[in-house]
C-alpha positions as protocol buffer text, in pm:
chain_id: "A"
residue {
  index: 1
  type: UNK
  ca { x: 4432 y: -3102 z: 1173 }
}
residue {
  index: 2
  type: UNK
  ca { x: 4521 y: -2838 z: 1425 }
}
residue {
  index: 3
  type: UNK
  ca { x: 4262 y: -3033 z: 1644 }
}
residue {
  index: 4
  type: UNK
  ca { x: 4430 y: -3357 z: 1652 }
}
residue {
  index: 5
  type: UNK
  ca { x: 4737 y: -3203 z: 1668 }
}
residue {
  index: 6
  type: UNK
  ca { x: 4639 y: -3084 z: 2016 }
}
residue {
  index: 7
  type: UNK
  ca { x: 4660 y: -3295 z: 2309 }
}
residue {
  index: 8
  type: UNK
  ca { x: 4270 y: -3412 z: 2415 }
}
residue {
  index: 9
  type: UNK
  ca { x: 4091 y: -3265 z: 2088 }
}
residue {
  index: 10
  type: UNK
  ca { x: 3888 y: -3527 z: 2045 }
}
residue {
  index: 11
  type: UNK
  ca { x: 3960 y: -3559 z: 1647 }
}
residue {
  index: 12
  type: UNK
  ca { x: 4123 y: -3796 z: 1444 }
}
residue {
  index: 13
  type: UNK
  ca { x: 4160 y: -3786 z: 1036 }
}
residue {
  index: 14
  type: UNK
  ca { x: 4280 y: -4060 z: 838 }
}
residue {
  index: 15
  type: UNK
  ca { x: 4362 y: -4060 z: 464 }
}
residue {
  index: 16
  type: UNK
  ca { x: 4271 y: -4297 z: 152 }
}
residue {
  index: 17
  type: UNK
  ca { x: 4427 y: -4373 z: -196 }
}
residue {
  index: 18
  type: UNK
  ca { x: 4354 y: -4669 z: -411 }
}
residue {
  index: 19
  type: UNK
  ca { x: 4607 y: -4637 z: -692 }
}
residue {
  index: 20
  type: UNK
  ca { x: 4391 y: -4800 z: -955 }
}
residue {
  index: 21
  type: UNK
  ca { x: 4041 y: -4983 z: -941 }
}
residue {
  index: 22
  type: UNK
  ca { x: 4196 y: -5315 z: -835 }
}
residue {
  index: 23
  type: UNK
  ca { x: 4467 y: -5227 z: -606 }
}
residue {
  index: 24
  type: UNK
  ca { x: 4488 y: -5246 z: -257 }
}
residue {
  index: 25
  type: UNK
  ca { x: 4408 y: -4924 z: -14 }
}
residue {
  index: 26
  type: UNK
  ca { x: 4668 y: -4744 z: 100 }
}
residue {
  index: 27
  type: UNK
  ca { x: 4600 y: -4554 z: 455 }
}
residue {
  index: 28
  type: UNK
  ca { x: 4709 y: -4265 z: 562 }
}
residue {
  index: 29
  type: UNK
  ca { x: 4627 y: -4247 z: 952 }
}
residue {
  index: 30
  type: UNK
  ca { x: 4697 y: -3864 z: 1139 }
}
residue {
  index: 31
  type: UNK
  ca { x: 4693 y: -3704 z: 795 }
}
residue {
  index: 32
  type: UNK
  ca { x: 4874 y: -3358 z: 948 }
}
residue {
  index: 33
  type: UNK
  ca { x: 5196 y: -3564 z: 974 }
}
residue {
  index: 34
  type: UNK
  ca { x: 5223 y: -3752 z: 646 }
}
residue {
  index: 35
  type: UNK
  ca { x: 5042 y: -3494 z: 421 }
}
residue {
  index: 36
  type: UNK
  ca { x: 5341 y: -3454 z: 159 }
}
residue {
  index: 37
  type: UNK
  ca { x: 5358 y: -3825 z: 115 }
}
residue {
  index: 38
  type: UNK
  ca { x: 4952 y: -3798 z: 25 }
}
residue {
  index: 39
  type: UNK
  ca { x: 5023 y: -3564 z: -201 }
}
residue {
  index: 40
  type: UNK
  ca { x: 5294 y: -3728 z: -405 }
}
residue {
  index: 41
  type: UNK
  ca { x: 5019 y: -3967 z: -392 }
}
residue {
  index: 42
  type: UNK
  ca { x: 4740 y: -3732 z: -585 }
}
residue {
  index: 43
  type: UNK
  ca { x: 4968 y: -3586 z: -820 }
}
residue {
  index: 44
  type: UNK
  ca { x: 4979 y: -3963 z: -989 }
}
residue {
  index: 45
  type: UNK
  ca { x: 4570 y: -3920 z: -1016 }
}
residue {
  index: 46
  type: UNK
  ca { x: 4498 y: -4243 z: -842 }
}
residue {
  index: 47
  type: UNK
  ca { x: 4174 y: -4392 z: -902 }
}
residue {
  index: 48
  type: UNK
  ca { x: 4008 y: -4282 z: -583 }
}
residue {
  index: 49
  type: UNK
  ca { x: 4154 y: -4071 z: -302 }
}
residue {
  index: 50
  type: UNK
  ca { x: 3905 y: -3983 z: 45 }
}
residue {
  index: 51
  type: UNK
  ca { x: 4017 y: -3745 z: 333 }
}
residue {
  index: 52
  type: UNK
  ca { x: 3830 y: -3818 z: 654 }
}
residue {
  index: 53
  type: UNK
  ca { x: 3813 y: -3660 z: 956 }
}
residue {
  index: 54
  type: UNK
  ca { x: 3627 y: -3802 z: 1297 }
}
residue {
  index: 55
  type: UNK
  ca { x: 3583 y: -3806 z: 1656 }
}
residue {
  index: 56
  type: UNK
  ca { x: 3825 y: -3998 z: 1848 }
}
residue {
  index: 57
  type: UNK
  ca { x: 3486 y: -4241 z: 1934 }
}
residue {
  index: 58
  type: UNK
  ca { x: 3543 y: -4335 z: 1534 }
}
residue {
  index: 59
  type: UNK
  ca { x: 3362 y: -4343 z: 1180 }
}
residue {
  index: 60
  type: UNK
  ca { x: 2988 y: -4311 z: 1290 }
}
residue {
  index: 61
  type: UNK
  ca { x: 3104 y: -3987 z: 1404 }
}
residue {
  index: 62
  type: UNK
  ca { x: 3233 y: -3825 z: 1105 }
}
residue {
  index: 63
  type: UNK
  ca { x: 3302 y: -3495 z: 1080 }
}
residue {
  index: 64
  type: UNK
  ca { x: 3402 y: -3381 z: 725 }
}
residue {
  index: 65
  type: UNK
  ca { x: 3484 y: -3632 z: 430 }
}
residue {
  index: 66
  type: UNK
  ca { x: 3593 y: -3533 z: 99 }
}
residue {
  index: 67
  type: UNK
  ca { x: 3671 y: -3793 z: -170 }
}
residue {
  index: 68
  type: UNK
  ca { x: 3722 y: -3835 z: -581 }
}
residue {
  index: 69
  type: UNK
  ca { x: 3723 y: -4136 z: -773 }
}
residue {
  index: 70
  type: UNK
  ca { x: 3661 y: -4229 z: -1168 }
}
residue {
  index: 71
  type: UNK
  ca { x: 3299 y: -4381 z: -1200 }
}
residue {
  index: 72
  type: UNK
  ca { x: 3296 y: -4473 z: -1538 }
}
residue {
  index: 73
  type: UNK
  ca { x: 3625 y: -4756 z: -1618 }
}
residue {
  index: 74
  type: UNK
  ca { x: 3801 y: -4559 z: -1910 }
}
residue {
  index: 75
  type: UNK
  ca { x: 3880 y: -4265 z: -1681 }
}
residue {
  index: 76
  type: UNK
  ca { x: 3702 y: -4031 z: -1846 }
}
residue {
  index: 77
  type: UNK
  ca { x: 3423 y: -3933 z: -1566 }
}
residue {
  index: 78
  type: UNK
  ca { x: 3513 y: -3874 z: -1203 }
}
residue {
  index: 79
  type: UNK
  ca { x: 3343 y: -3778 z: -935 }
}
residue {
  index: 80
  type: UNK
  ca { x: 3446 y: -3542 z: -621 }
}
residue {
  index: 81
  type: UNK
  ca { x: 3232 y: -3531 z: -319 }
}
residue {
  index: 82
  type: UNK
  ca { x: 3237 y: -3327 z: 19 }
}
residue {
  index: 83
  type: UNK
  ca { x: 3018 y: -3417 z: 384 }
}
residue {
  index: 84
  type: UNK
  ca { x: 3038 y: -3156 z: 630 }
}
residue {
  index: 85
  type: UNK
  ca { x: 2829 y: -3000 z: 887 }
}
residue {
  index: 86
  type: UNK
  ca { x: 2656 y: -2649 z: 968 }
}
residue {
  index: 87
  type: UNK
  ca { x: 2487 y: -2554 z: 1230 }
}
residue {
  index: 88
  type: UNK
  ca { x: 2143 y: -2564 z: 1116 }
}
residue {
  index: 89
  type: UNK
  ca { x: 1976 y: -2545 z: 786 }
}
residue {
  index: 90
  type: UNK
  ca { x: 1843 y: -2216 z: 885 }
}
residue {
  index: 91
  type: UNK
  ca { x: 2188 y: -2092 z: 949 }
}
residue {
  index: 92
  type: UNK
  ca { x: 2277 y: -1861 z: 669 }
}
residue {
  index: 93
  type: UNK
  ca { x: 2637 y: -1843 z: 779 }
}
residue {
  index: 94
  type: UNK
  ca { x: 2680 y: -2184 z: 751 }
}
residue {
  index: 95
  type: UNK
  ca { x: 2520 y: -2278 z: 436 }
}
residue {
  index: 96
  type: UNK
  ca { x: 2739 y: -1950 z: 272 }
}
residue {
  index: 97
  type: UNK
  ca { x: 3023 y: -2097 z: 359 }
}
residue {
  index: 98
  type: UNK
  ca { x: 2909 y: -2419 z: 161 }
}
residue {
  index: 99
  type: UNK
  ca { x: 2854 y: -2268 z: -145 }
}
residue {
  index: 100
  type: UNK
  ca { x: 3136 y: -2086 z: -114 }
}
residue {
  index: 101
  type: UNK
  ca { x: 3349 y: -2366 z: -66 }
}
residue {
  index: 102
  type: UNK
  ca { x: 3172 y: -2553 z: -388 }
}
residue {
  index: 103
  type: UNK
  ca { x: 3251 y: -2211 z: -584 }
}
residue {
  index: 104
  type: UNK
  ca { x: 3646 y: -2236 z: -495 }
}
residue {
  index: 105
  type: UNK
  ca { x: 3685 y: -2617 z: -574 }
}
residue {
  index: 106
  type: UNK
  ca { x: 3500 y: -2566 z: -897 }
}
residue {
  index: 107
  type: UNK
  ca { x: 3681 y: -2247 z: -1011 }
}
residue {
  index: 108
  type: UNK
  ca { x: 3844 y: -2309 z: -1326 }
}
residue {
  index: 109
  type: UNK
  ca { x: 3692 y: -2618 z: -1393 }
}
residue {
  index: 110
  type: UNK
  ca { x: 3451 y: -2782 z: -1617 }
}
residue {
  index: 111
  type: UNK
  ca { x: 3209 y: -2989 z: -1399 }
}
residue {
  index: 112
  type: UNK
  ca { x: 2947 y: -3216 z: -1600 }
}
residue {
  index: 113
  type: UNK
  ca { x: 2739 y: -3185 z: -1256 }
}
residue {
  index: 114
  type: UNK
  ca { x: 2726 y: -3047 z: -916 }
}
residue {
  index: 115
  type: UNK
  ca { x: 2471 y: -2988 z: -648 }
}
residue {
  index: 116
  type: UNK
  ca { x: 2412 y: -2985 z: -292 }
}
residue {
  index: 117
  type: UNK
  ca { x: 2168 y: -3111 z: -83 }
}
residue {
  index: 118
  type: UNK
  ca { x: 2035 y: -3164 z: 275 }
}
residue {
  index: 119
  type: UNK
  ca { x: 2125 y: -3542 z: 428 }
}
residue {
  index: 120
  type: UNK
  ca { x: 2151 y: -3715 z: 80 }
}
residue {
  index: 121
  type: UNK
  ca { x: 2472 y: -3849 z: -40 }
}
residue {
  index: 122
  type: UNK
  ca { x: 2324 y: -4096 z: -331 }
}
residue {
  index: 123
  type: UNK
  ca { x: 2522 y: -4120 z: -601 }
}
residue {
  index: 124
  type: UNK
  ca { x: 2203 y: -4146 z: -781 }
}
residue {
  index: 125
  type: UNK
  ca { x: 2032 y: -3800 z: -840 }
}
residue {
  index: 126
  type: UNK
  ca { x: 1665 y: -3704 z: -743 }
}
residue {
  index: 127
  type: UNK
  ca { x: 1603 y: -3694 z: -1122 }
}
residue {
  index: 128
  type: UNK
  ca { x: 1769 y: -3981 z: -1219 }
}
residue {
  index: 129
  type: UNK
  ca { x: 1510 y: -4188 z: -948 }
}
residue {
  index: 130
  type: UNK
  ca { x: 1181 y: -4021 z: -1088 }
}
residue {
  index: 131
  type: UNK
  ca { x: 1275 y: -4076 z: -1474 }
}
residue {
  index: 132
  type: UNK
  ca { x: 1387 y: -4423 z: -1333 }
}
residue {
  index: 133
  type: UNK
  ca { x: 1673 y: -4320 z: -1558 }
}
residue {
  index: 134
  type: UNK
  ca { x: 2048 y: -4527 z: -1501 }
}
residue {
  index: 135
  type: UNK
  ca { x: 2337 y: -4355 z: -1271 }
}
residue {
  index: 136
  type: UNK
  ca { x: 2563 y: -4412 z: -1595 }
}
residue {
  index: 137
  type: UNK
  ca { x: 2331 y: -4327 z: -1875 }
}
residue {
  index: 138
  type: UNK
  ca { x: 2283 y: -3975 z: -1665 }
}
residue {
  index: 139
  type: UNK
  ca { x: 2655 y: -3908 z: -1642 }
}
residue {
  index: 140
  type: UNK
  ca { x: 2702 y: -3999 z: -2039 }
}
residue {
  index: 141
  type: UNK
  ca { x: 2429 y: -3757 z: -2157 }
}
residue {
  index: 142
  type: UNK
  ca { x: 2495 y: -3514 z: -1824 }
}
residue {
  index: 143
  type: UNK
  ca { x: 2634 y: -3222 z: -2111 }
}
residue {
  index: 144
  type: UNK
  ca { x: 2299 y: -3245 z: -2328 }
}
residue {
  index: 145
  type: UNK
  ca { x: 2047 y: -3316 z: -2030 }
}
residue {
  index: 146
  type: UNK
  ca { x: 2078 y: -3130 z: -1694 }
}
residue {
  index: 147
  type: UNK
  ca { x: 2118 y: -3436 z: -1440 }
}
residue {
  index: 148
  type: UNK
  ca { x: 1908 y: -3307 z: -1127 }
}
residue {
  index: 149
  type: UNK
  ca { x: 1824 y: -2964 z: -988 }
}
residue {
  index: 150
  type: UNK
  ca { x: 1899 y: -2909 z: -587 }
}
residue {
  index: 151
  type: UNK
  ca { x: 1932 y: -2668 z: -358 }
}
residue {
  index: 152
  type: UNK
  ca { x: 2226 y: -2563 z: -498 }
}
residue {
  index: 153
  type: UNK
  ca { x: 2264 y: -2712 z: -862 }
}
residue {
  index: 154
  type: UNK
  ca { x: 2586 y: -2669 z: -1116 }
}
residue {
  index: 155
  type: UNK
  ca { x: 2486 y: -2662 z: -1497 }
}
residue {
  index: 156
  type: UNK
  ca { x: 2734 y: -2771 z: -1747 }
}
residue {
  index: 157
  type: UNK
  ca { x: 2901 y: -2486 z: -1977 }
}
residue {
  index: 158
  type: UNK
  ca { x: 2705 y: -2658 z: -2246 }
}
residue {
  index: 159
  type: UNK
  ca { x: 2387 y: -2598 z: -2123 }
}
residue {
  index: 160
  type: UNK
  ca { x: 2415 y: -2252 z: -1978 }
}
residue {
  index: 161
  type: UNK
  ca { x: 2520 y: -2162 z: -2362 }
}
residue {
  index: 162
  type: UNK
  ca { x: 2179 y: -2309 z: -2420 }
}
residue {
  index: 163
  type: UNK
  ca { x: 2008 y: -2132 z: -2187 }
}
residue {
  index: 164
  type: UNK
  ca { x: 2167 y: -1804 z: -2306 }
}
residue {
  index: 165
  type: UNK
  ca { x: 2416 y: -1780 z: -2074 }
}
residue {
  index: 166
  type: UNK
  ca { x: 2448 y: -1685 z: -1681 }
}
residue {
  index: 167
  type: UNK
  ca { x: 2356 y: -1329 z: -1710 }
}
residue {
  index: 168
  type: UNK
  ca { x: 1984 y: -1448 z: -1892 }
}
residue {
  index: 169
  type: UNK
  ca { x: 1920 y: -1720 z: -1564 }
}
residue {
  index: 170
  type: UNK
  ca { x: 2003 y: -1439 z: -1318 }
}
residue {
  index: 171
  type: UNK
  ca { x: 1758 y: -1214 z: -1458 }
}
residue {
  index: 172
  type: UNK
  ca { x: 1511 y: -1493 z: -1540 }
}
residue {
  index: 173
  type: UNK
  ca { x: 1449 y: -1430 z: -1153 }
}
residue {
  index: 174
  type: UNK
  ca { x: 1424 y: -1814 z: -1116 }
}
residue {
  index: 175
  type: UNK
  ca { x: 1718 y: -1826 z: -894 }
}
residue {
  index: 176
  type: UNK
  ca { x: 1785 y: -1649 z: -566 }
}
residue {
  index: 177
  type: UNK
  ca { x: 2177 y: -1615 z: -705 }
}
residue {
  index: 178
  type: UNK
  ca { x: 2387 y: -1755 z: -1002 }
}
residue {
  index: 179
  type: UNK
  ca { x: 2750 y: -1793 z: -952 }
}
residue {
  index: 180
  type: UNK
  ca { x: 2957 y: -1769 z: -1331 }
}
residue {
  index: 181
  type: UNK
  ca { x: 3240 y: -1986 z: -1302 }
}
residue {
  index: 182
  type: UNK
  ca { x: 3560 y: -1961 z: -1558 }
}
residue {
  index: 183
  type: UNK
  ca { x: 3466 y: -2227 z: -1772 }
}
residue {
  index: 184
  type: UNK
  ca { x: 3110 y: -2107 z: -1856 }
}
residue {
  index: 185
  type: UNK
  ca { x: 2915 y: -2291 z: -1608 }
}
residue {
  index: 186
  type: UNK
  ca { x: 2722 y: -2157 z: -1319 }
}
residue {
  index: 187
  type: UNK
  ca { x: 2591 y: -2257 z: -935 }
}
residue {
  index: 188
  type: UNK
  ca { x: 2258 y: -2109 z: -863 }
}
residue {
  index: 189
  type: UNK
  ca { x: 2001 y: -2153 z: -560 }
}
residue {
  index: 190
  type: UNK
  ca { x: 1651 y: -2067 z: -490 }
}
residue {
  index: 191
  type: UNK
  ca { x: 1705 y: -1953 z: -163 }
}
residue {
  index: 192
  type: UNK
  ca { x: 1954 y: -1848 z: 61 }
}
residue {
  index: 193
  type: UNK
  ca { x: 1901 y: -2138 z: 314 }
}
residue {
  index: 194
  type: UNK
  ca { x: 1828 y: -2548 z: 338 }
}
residue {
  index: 195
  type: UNK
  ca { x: 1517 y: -2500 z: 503 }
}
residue {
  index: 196
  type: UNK
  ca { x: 1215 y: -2658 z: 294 }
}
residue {
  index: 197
  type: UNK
  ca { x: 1443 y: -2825 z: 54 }
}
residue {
  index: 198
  type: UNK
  ca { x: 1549 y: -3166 z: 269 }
}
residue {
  index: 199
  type: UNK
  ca { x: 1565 y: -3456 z: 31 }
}
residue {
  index: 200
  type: UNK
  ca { x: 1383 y: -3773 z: -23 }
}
């Protein structure tokens, strides 16, 4: 925001919120100026929100994008999603920061799912393709059957209680790190980097 704030920086961010599945979107252009009004907006838990931000030369060139909507119609699933971009899959820094990032938003939560991959932002899972198994039938049974492991891959309280808890998968040595998380569930990696792990 500080970006397009500035005169020539090349950035522009725009704003989404669709107040319920069949309403109309309501935009939100130069999101530094009207961010109050977007957040009277989220406090009434819209149906789907999206925060964009770009290059002044438009979409293709996106920069960051973070968005939530429900996915299943009574509400009771939603999904939150983040795009950014790091310097290099080999960059530790970068990919840190990530997961670091992921930790904070999930904090206090209790996520059926979470992962993160390199240059795949399917809403189906790499799991869900090879068992040929439905986007929705995953999310309904996501608390009883892990729904994908990636790079970085959040388990369900329910399952880590199954599994013994966090302490018992960070000394299982199967993981490079395992992240507890206030509501029982856990993010864990194999290694510290992308590299090697790109996705279909």
């Amino acid at each position: 925001m500080e970006a397009e704030a500035g005169s020539g920086g090349g950035v522009v961010s725009e704003a989404r919120i669709v107040p319920d599945i069949d309403d109309l979107v309501r935009r939100f252009p130069r999101i530094g100026k009207r961010w109050p009004r977007f957040e009277e907006e989220l406090a009434a838990f819209p149906w789907g929100a999206q925060l964009m931000f770009l290059t002044e030369g438009g979409e293709p060139e996106v920069l960051g994008r973070a968005s939530s909507y429900h996915v299943l119609s009574d509400g009771s699933i939603w999904r939150a999603s983040a795009l950014t971009s790091v310097n290099s899959p080999d960059d530790i820094a970068s990919c840190t920061a990530v997961v670091d990032f992921l930790y904070a938003a999930l904090d206090g939560s209790s996520p059926l799912f979470g992962h993160i991959e390199w240059d795949n932002f399917d809403e189906l899972t790499n799991l869900d393709v090879v068992l040929r198994r439905r986007r929705r039938t995953s999310l309904r049974e996501g608390r009883r059957f892990l729904r994908s492991y990636a790079w970085v891959t959040v388990c369900p309280a329910e399952l880590v209680t199954r599994l013994d808890g966090a302490a018992a998968l960070e000394d299982s040595g199967a993981f490079h790190r395992v992240f507890p998380l206030r509501a029982g569930v856990c993010c864990s990696r194999h290694r510290p980097r992308w590299t090697g792990t790109r996705s279909r």
